């Protein structure tokens, strides 16, 4: 990554192609750092004296582009023997500025915190986004940063970064204000994948369309859901394919259908599975909400009340209504074989960890 100070005025860095993820799912190298300190607003930040390197953004998905911005802050902070941090916001601005149609998020608040906590950061600030904060001008925002971080040495953003009232500020605005305030700005070059920019909105579209493999390539890890195993109607067991039923109601719903997945529980053992996400039209009439159920393709000790993670690897087919349980049973066996074949060829990619 480029040093922020040496690229103080680089607001329009060239785009570059994202590296292909390791096909065997090996995580990047790691820094030996502890869990980052969490602050719930800029006003509550308390850090020891020292240089601060700060990445700013919503970071929904913590995808490869986000990781490159944060990685730059972490590496520069280590060289400067300073502190690496992230400033992000909650709720998403759309939930405040257009509450009737908020952006469906890739990650829940908890999942986002978990992923940020893996990246070698010293601290994370989750500042509340409100109408009052939305009225902050670009100049006022920079002043707020300096008050919160007296040792601010460099800020790291994406090249399309906007800030301040009505999105009035961009990277050029930030660079000019930073020059006066005495800190540097790193504008991260855009990452591309297959000739198109990596973005949270693109990943949302891919997940909603069931294009999980493409979404995973942009995320840099396997899209995952976390839920609690709950009692179901035992319909799968009567068909000869017992399933784990999960409480999981995401803001961003994947396409209804059948997926090849990996499942891990409290013991962290990862097991192959075939998942159905949808309304189960063959066995349930007018289901009020979609269900996530997983038939695990290996012996498992998972039971009711366990928290488990489901990593989504490939979309196998759309959900459909069958003529009866015999046809459904035959299709489940086909799905099972397809999942086993798929999982023999591709591996789950673990969420990012610091280099």
Coordinates of C-alpha atoms in Angstrom, one line a residue:
X1 CA 0.0 0.0 0.0
X2 CA 1.2 3.5 -0.7
X3 CA 2.2 5.8 2.1
X4 CA -0.5 8.5 2.8
X5 CA 2.1 11.3 3.3
X6 CA 3.7 10.6 0.0
X7 CA 0.4 10.9 -1.8
X8 CA -1.1 13.8 0.0
X9 CA -2.9 15.1 -3.0
X10 CA -3.8 11.9 -4.8
X11 CA -7.6 12.2 -5.0
X12 CA -8.0 10.4 -8.3
X13 CA -5.8 7.3 -8.1
X14 CA -6.1 4.9 -11.0
X15 CA -8.3 1.9 -10.8
X16 CA -6.8 -1.5 -10.5
X17 CA -7.9 -5.1 -10.7
X18 CA -8.6 -6.9 -7.5
X19 CA -6.5 -10.0 -6.8
X20 CA -8.3 -13.3 -7.2
X21 CA -9.0 -14.9 -3.8
X22 CA -7.0 -17.9 -2.8
X23 CA -9.0 -20.9 -4.3
X24 CA -8.3 -23.0 -1.2
X25 CA -9.6 -20.3 1.1
X26 CA -6.4 -19.6 3.0
X27 CA -6.6 -16.3 5.0
X28 CA -4.0 -13.5 4.5
X29 CA -1.1 -13.1 6.9
X30 CA -1.9 -11.6 10.3
X31 CA -0.6 -9.0 12.6
X32 CA -0.5 -10.1 16.3
X33 CA -2.9 -7.5 17.7
X34 CA -5.6 -7.6 20.4
X35 CA -9.3 -6.9 19.9
X36 CA -9.8 -3.2 19.0
X37 CA -11.2 -0.8 21.5
X38 CA -14.8 0.3 20.7
X39 CA -16.1 3.9 21.0
X40 CA -19.7 4.7 20.4
X41 CA -19.1 8.3 19.3
X42 CA -16.4 10.7 18.3
X43 CA -17.0 12.6 21.5
X44 CA -16.1 9.6 23.6
X45 CA -12.8 8.7 22.0
X46 CA -9.9 8.5 24.5
X47 CA -6.5 7.4 23.1
X48 CA -3.0 7.8 24.4
X49 CA -0.7 10.3 22.8
X50 CA 0.6 9.2 19.5
X51 CA 0.1 9.4 15.7
X52 CA -3.4 8.3 14.5
X53 CA -4.1 6.7 11.1
X54 CA -7.8 6.7 10.5
X55 CA -9.9 4.9 7.8
X56 CA -13.3 6.4 7.3
X57 CA -16.4 4.9 5.6
X58 CA -19.6 2.9 6.0
X59 CA -17.7 -0.3 5.1
X60 CA -20.9 -2.3 4.6
X61 CA -19.7 -5.8 3.6
X62 CA -16.1 -5.1 4.5
X63 CA -15.3 -6.1 1.0
X64 CA -11.9 -6.2 -0.8
X65 CA -12.0 -2.5 -1.6
X66 CA -12.8 -1.6 2.1
X67 CA -10.0 -4.0 3.2
X68 CA -7.5 -2.2 1.0
X69 CA -8.3 1.2 2.6
X70 CA -8.1 -0.2 6.1
X71 CA -5.0 -2.2 5.4
X72 CA -3.3 1.0 4.3
X73 CA -4.1 2.7 7.6
X74 CA -3.0 -0.3 9.6
X75 CA 0.4 -0.7 7.8
X76 CA 1.1 3.0 8.0
X77 CA 0.3 3.1 11.7
X78 CA 2.6 0.2 12.4
X79 CA 5.5 2.0 10.6
X80 CA 4.8 5.2 12.5
X81 CA 4.4 3.3 15.8
X82 CA 1.0 4.9 16.1
X83 CA -2.7 3.9 16.3
X84 CA -4.8 2.4 13.5
X85 CA -8.5 3.0 13.6
X86 CA -11.8 3.0 11.7
X87 CA -14.5 5.7 11.9
X88 CA -17.8 4.3 10.7
X89 CA -21.4 5.1 11.3
X90 CA -24.6 3.5 12.6
X91 CA -27.4 3.5 11.4
X92 CA -26.8 3.6 7.7
X93 CA -27.5 7.2 6.4
X94 CA -30.3 5.9 4.3
X95 CA -32.2 4.7 7.4
X96 CA -32.2 8.3 8.6
X97 CA -32.5 10.3 5.4
X98 CA -35.0 8.1 3.6
X99 CA -36.4 5.9 6.4
X100 CA -39.2 4.5 4.2
X101 CA -36.7 2.9 1.8
X102 CA -33.4 2.2 3.7
X103 CA -30.6 0.4 2.0
X104 CA -30.7 -3.3 2.8
X105 CA -27.3 -4.0 4.4
X106 CA -25.0 -6.9 3.6
X107 CA -23.8 -7.2 7.3
X108 CA -25.7 -6.7 10.5
X109 CA -24.2 -4.4 13.0
X110 CA -22.7 -7.3 15.0
X111 CA -21.2 -9.0 12.0
X112 CA -19.6 -5.8 10.7
X113 CA -18.0 -5.2 14.2
X114 CA -16.7 -8.8 14.1
X115 CA -15.1 -8.4 10.7
X116 CA -13.6 -5.0 11.5
X117 CA -12.2 -6.6 14.6
X118 CA -10.1 -9.1 12.5
X119 CA -8.2 -6.4 10.6
X120 CA -5.5 -5.5 13.0
X121 CA -7.1 -2.2 14.2
X122 CA -6.4 -0.6 17.5
X123 CA -9.8 1.0 17.8
X124 CA -13.2 1.4 16.0
X125 CA -15.4 4.4 16.4
X126 CA -19.1 3.8 15.5
X127 CA -20.5 7.3 15.4
X128 CA -24.3 7.7 15.5
X129 CA -25.7 9.0 12.3
X130 CA -28.6 11.4 13.0
X131 CA -30.4 14.3 11.3
X132 CA -28.3 16.6 13.4
X133 CA -25.0 14.9 12.3
X134 CA -26.2 14.9 8.7
X135 CA -26.4 18.7 8.9
X136 CA -22.6 18.9 9.7
X137 CA -20.7 20.8 7.1
X138 CA -17.6 19.4 5.5
X139 CA -15.5 22.0 7.3
X140 CA -17.2 21.2 10.6
X141 CA -16.6 17.5 10.1
X142 CA -12.8 18.0 9.6
X143 CA -12.8 20.1 12.8
X144 CA -14.6 17.3 14.6
X145 CA -11.9 14.9 13.5
X146 CA -9.2 17.1 14.9
X147 CA -10.9 17.5 18.2
X148 CA -11.4 13.7 18.6
X149 CA -7.9 12.8 17.4
X150 CA -5.3 15.5 18.3
X151 CA -2.6 13.2 17.0
X152 CA -4.3 12.7 13.6
X153 CA -1.6 12.0 11.1
X154 CA -3.5 10.6 8.1
X155 CA -7.0 9.8 6.9
X156 CA -7.7 6.9 4.5
X157 CA -10.8 6.9 2.2
X158 CA -12.1 5.5 -1.0
X159 CA -11.8 7.6 -4.1
X160 CA -15.6 8.2 -4.2
X161 CA -15.7 9.3 -0.6
X162 CA -18.3 12.0 0.1
X163 CA -18.9 13.8 3.4
X164 CA -20.6 16.8 5.0
X165 CA -24.1 18.3 4.7
X166 CA -25.8 17.2 1.4
X167 CA -22.6 15.2 0.5
X168 CA -20.9 18.5 -0.3
X169 CA -17.4 17.3 0.4
X170 CA -15.4 14.9 -1.7
X171 CA -11.7 13.7 -1.7
X172 CA -10.5 17.0 -3.2
X173 CA -12.4 18.9 -0.4
X174 CA -10.9 16.7 2.2
X175 CA -7.4 17.1 0.9
X176 CA -7.7 20.8 0.9
X177 CA -9.1 20.9 4.4
X178 CA -6.5 18.4 5.6
X179 CA -3.7 20.6 4.3
X180 CA -4.9 23.4 6.6
X181 CA -5.5 21.0 9.5
X182 CA -2.1 19.4 9.3
X183 CA -2.9 15.8 8.3
X184 CA -2.4 13.8 5.2
X185 CA -5.1 12.0 3.0
X186 CA -4.8 8.7 1.3
X187 CA -7.4 8.2 -1.4
X188 CA -7.4 4.5 -2.2
X189 CA -7.5 3.5 -5.8
X190 CA -10.7 1.8 -6.9
X191 CA -10.5 -2.0 -7.1
X192 CA -12.1 -3.7 -10.1
X193 CA -13.2 -7.3 -10.6
X194 CA -13.9 -8.6 -14.1
X195 CA -13.7 -5.1 -15.4
X196 CA -16.3 -3.5 -13.1
X197 CA -15.8 -1.7 -9.8
X198 CA -16.1 -3.5 -6.5
X199 CA -18.8 -1.8 -4.5
X200 CA -21.3 -2.7 -1.7
X201 CA -24.2 -1.9 -4.1
X202 CA -22.9 -4.4 -6.7
X203 CA -22.5 -7.1 -4.0
X204 CA -26.0 -6.5 -2.8
X205 CA -27.3 -7.0 -6.3
X206 CA -25.3 -10.2 -6.7
X207 CA -26.6 -11.6 -3.4
X208 CA -30.2 -10.7 -4.2
X209 CA -29.8 -12.5 -7.6
X210 CA -28.3 -15.6 -6.0
X211 CA -24.9 -15.0 -7.6
X212 CA -23.1 -16.0 -4.5
X213 CA -19.8 -17.1 -6.1
X214 CA -19.4 -13.7 -7.7
X215 CA -20.4 -11.9 -4.5
X216 CA -17.8 -14.0 -2.6
X217 CA -15.1 -13.0 -5.1
X218 CA -15.8 -9.3 -4.4
X219 CA -16.1 -9.7 -0.6
X220 CA -12.9 -11.7 -0.4
X221 CA -14.6 -14.2 1.9
X222 CA -17.6 -16.4 1.8
X223 CA -20.9 -14.6 2.4
X224 CA -22.2 -16.0 5.7
X225 CA -25.2 -15.9 8.0
X226 CA -25.3 -16.4 11.8
X227 CA -28.3 -17.8 13.6
X228 CA -29.6 -20.0 16.3
X229 CA -30.8 -23.6 15.7
X230 CA -34.5 -23.7 16.6
X231 CA -37.1 -26.4 16.6
X232 CA -38.9 -26.8 13.3
X233 CA -41.8 -28.9 12.0
X234 CA -39.6 -31.9 11.4
X235 CA -40.7 -32.1 7.8
X236 CA -37.2 -32.8 6.5
X237 CA -36.9 -35.7 8.9
X238 CA -40.1 -37.3 7.6
X239 CA -38.7 -37.1 4.1
X240 CA -35.4 -38.8 5.2
X241 CA -33.4 -35.5 5.2
X242 CA -33.3 -34.0 8.6
X243 CA -32.6 -30.3 8.7
X244 CA -31.4 -27.6 11.0
X245 CA -33.8 -24.6 11.2
X246 CA -32.3 -21.2 11.8
X247 CA -33.6 -17.9 13.1
X248 CA -32.2 -15.6 10.5
X249 CA -34.1 -12.6 9.1
X250 CA -31.5 -10.5 7.1
X251 CA -32.1 -7.0 5.9
X252 CA -30.8 -8.2 2.5
X253 CA -32.5 -11.4 1.5
X254 CA -30.6 -13.7 -0.9
X255 CA -32.5 -15.2 -3.8
X256 CA -34.9 -18.0 -2.7
X257 CA -33.5 -21.3 -3.6
X258 CA -31.1 -24.1 -2.8
X259 CA -27.4 -23.5 -2.0
X260 CA -24.2 -25.5 -1.3
X261 CA -23.0 -24.3 2.1
X262 CA -20.6 -25.0 5.0
X263 CA -21.9 -25.0 8.6
X264 CA -19.9 -24.5 11.8
X265 CA -21.1 -24.4 15.4
X266 CA -19.7 -23.7 18.8
X267 CA -16.9 -26.3 18.3
X268 CA -15.8 -24.5 15.1
X269 CA -15.9 -27.7 13.1
X270 CA -16.9 -27.0 9.5
X271 CA -19.4 -29.4 7.9
X272 CA -20.7 -29.6 4.4
X273 CA -24.4 -28.9 3.9
X274 CA -27.2 -28.1 1.4
X275 CA -29.4 -25.2 2.4
X276 CA -32.9 -24.1 1.4
X277 CA -33.8 -20.5 1.8
X278 CA -37.3 -19.5 1.0
X279 CA -41.0 -20.0 1.7
X280 CA -41.1 -23.8 1.2
X281 CA -44.1 -23.7 -1.1
X282 CA -44.5 -27.5 -1.4
X283 CA -45.0 -28.1 2.3
X284 CA -46.3 -24.7 3.6
X285 CA -49.1 -22.5 2.3
X286 CA -48.6 -18.7 2.6
X287 CA -45.5 -18.8 4.9
X288 CA -45.3 -15.4 6.6
X289 CA -41.5 -15.2 6.4
X290 CA -38.7 -17.1 4.6
X291 CA -36.9 -19.8 6.4
X292 CA -33.3 -21.0 6.3
X293 CA -32.9 -24.7 6.8
X294 CA -29.7 -26.8 6.3
X295 CA -29.4 -30.5 5.7
X296 CA -25.9 -31.3 7.0
X297 CA -24.1 -33.8 4.9
X298 CA -22.0 -35.3 7.8
X299 CA -22.6 -36.3 11.4
X300 CA -23.2 -33.2 13.6
X301 CA -23.6 -32.4 17.3
X302 CA -25.5 -29.2 16.6
X303 CA -28.7 -29.0 18.5
X304 CA -31.5 -26.6 19.5
X305 CA -30.1 -23.4 21.0
X306 CA -26.7 -23.6 19.4
X307 CA -25.3 -20.6 17.5
X308 CA -24.0 -21.6 14.1
X309 CA -22.5 -19.9 11.1
X310 CA -23.6 -20.8 7.5
X311 CA -21.1 -20.0 4.7
X312 CA -22.8 -19.8 1.3
X313 CA -20.8 -21.1 -1.5
X314 CA -22.9 -21.7 -4.6
X315 CA -26.5 -21.3 -5.8
X316 CA -27.8 -24.7 -7.0
X317 CA -31.4 -24.0 -8.2
X318 CA -34.4 -21.7 -7.6
X319 CA -37.0 -22.7 -5.1
X320 CA -40.1 -24.3 -6.7
X321 CA -43.4 -25.9 -5.8
X322 CA -43.4 -29.7 -6.4
X323 CA -46.5 -31.9 -7.1
X324 CA -46.0 -33.8 -3.8
X325 CA -43.6 -35.0 -1.2
X326 CA -42.3 -37.9 -3.4
X327 CA -41.2 -35.5 -6.1
X328 CA -39.7 -33.2 -3.5
X329 CA -37.8 -36.1 -1.9
X330 CA -36.3 -37.1 -5.2
X331 CA -35.2 -33.5 -5.9
X332 CA -33.6 -33.2 -2.4
X333 CA -31.5 -36.3 -3.2
X334 CA -30.4 -34.6 -6.4
X335 CA -29.6 -31.4 -4.5
X336 CA -27.7 -33.4 -2.0
X337 CA -25.5 -35.0 -4.7
X338 CA -25.0 -31.6 -6.4
X339 CA -23.9 -30.0 -3.1
X340 CA -21.4 -32.8 -2.4
X341 CA -19.9 -32.5 -5.9
X342 CA -19.7 -28.7 -5.5
X343 CA -18.1 -28.8 -2.1
X344 CA -15.5 -31.2 -3.4
X345 CA -14.4 -28.6 -5.9
X346 CA -14.6 -25.3 -4.0
X347 CA -13.7 -24.2 -0.4
X348 CA -15.1 -21.7 1.9
X349 CA -13.1 -18.5 2.2
X350 CA -12.7 -17.3 5.8
X351 CA -13.4 -13.7 6.7
X352 CA -10.4 -11.4 6.4
X353 CA -7.6 -11.1 9.0
X354 CA -4.9 -8.6 9.1
X355 CA -1.7 -9.2 7.2

